Coordinates of C-alpha atoms in Angstrom, one line a residue:
L20 CA -33.1 -34.9 35.6
G21 CA -32.1 -37.3 32.8
I22 CA -32.2 -34.6 30.1
R23 CA -28.5 -34.4 29.3
W24 CA -29.2 -35.8 25.8
A25 CA -31.6 -32.9 25.0
V26 CA -29.8 -30.0 26.6
H27 CA -26.9 -28.0 25.3
F28 CA -25.2 -25.3 27.4
A29 CA -23.8 -23.0 24.8
G30 CA -22.2 -20.5 27.2
W31 CA -21.9 -16.9 26.3
Q32 CA -22.9 -16.1 22.7
P33 CA -22.7 -12.8 20.8
E34 CA -26.0 -10.9 20.6
D35 CA -26.2 -11.2 16.8
R36 CA -26.3 -15.0 17.1
L37 CA -29.2 -15.1 19.5
P38 CA -32.1 -15.1 16.9
S39 CA -30.6 -18.1 15.1
I40 CA -29.9 -20.0 18.3
L41 CA -33.4 -19.3 19.7
A42 CA -35.0 -20.4 16.4
G43 CA -34.0 -24.0 17.3
V44 CA -35.3 -23.9 20.9
D45 CA -38.5 -25.6 22.1
V46 CA -38.6 -24.0 25.6
V47 CA -36.5 -21.6 27.6
V48 CA -36.0 -22.1 31.3
N49 CA -34.6 -19.0 33.1
P50 CA -33.8 -20.2 36.6
S51 CA -32.3 -16.9 37.8
L52 CA -33.2 -16.0 41.4
R53 CA -31.0 -12.9 41.6
A54 CA -33.6 -10.1 41.8
W55 CA -30.9 -7.5 42.4
S56 CA -29.2 -8.3 39.1
E57 CA -32.4 -9.1 37.1
T58 CA -34.2 -5.8 37.3
F59 CA -36.0 -6.5 34.1
C60 CA -34.6 -9.7 32.6
I61 CA -34.5 -8.8 29.0
V62 CA -33.8 -12.4 27.9
N63 CA -37.4 -13.3 29.0
V64 CA -38.8 -10.6 26.7
E65 CA -36.6 -11.7 23.8
V66 CA -37.8 -15.3 24.2
M67 CA -41.4 -14.3 24.4
A68 CA -41.0 -12.2 21.3
M69 CA -40.0 -15.3 19.4
E70 CA -43.0 -17.3 20.6
I71 CA -41.0 -19.7 22.7
P72 CA -42.6 -21.0 25.9
L73 CA -40.9 -19.5 29.0
I74 CA -40.4 -21.0 32.4
T75 CA -39.0 -18.4 34.9
F76 CA -39.0 -17.3 38.5
A77 CA -40.8 -14.2 39.8
V78 CA -37.8 -12.0 40.3
G79 CA -37.0 -8.4 39.6
G80 CA -39.2 -6.9 37.0
V81 CA -40.6 -10.1 35.6
G82 CA -44.1 -9.1 36.9
E83 CA -44.1 -6.2 34.5
Y84 CA -44.7 -8.6 31.5
V85 CA -45.4 -12.1 32.8
Q86 CA -49.1 -12.6 33.7
D87 CA -49.3 -15.2 36.4
P88 CA -51.3 -15.9 39.6
L89 CA -48.1 -16.2 41.7
L90 CA -47.1 -12.6 40.7
R91 CA -50.5 -11.2 41.4
A92 CA -50.9 -13.1 44.7
G93 CA -47.8 -11.6 46.4
P94 CA -45.8 -13.2 49.2
G95 CA -47.5 -15.6 51.5
V96 CA -50.6 -15.9 49.4
E97 CA -51.5 -19.2 47.8
A98 CA -51.9 -18.9 44.0
A99 CA -54.0 -21.0 41.7
T100 CA -52.0 -23.8 40.1
D101 CA -52.7 -26.7 37.7
S102 CA -54.4 -29.0 40.2
N103 CA -54.4 -31.9 37.8
E104 CA -50.7 -32.2 37.7
E105 CA -48.5 -33.9 40.3
N106 CA -46.0 -31.4 41.7
S107 CA -48.2 -28.5 40.5
A108 CA -47.5 -26.6 43.7
L109 CA -44.0 -26.1 42.4
Y110 CA -45.1 -23.9 39.5
S111 CA -48.0 -21.8 38.2
I112 CA -49.3 -21.6 34.7
G113 CA -49.9 -18.0 33.7
S114 CA -51.5 -16.7 30.6
N115 CA -48.1 -16.1 28.9
A116 CA -45.4 -18.1 30.9
I117 CA -44.9 -20.6 33.6
V118 CA -43.6 -19.2 36.9
L119 CA -41.7 -21.4 39.3
D120 CA -42.7 -21.1 42.9
V121 CA -40.0 -23.2 44.4
A122 CA -36.2 -22.9 43.7
S123 CA -35.5 -26.5 43.1
P124 CA -34.6 -28.9 40.3
A125 CA -37.9 -30.7 40.9
A126 CA -39.8 -27.5 40.1
I127 CA -37.9 -27.0 36.8
E128 CA -38.4 -30.7 36.0
A129 CA -42.1 -30.6 36.7
A130 CA -42.7 -27.5 34.6
V131 CA -40.6 -28.8 31.6
L132 CA -42.4 -32.2 31.7
R133 CA -45.8 -30.3 31.8
L134 CA -44.8 -28.5 28.6
E135 CA -43.5 -31.7 27.0
R136 CA -46.9 -33.4 27.6
S137 CA -48.9 -30.5 26.2
P138 CA -48.0 -29.1 22.8
D139 CA -51.1 -27.0 22.8
L140 CA -50.0 -25.3 26.0
C141 CA -46.6 -24.6 24.4
M142 CA -48.3 -23.0 21.5
D143 CA -50.7 -21.0 23.6
L144 CA -47.9 -19.7 25.9
G145 CA -45.7 -18.8 23.0
A146 CA -48.4 -16.9 21.1
A147 CA -49.5 -15.1 24.3
G148 CA -45.9 -14.2 25.1
R149 CA -45.4 -12.7 21.6
E150 CA -48.7 -10.8 21.9
T151 CA -47.6 -9.4 25.3
V152 CA -44.3 -8.2 23.8
Q153 CA -46.0 -6.6 20.8
E154 CA -48.6 -4.8 23.0
R155 CA -46.1 -3.6 25.7
F156 CA -42.8 -3.2 24.0
S157 CA -43.3 -2.4 20.3
L158 CA -41.7 0.8 19.0
E159 CA -45.1 2.3 18.5
Q160 CA -46.1 1.5 22.2
Q161 CA -42.8 3.0 23.4
M162 CA -43.4 6.1 21.4
R163 CA -46.9 6.5 22.8
S164 CA -45.6 6.0 26.4
Y165 CA -42.9 8.7 25.9
D166 CA -45.5 11.0 24.3
E167 CA -47.8 10.5 27.3
L168 CA -45.0 11.1 29.7
Y169 CA -43.8 14.3 28.1
R170 CA -47.4 15.6 27.8
S171 CA -47.9 15.0 31.5
L172 CA -44.9 17.1 32.6

């Protein structure tokens, strides 16, 4: 990909260091394809909460918080993509993240380069991601959800 100069693989880090590490990050790519082990993929939510643009695959519970045409379309249905971009069939730009459609280095490269060329898109995805997390996962929202659940029993 020719990005070795800009990428650092830090390996496992203690949880208390994550906010300071993520504060210096421009974009996060979560290339996990293991739906059986990514039932919710909390790292995506943590990244979105920090207003960092996210590139991910539609695995596990990602569809619970990432709003994207590929997730709504379902298997075998063609989703809308960014038709002005070469390789756009490799990914889809959602309202709060980019979802990779193809498990390949080319898909990751195309999505990262799209964000590199569009600072406005980065800002929009970051802001929308944070808004999603605040709306869906704030303490207040969780308390309301539990209250509704208990009242329905």
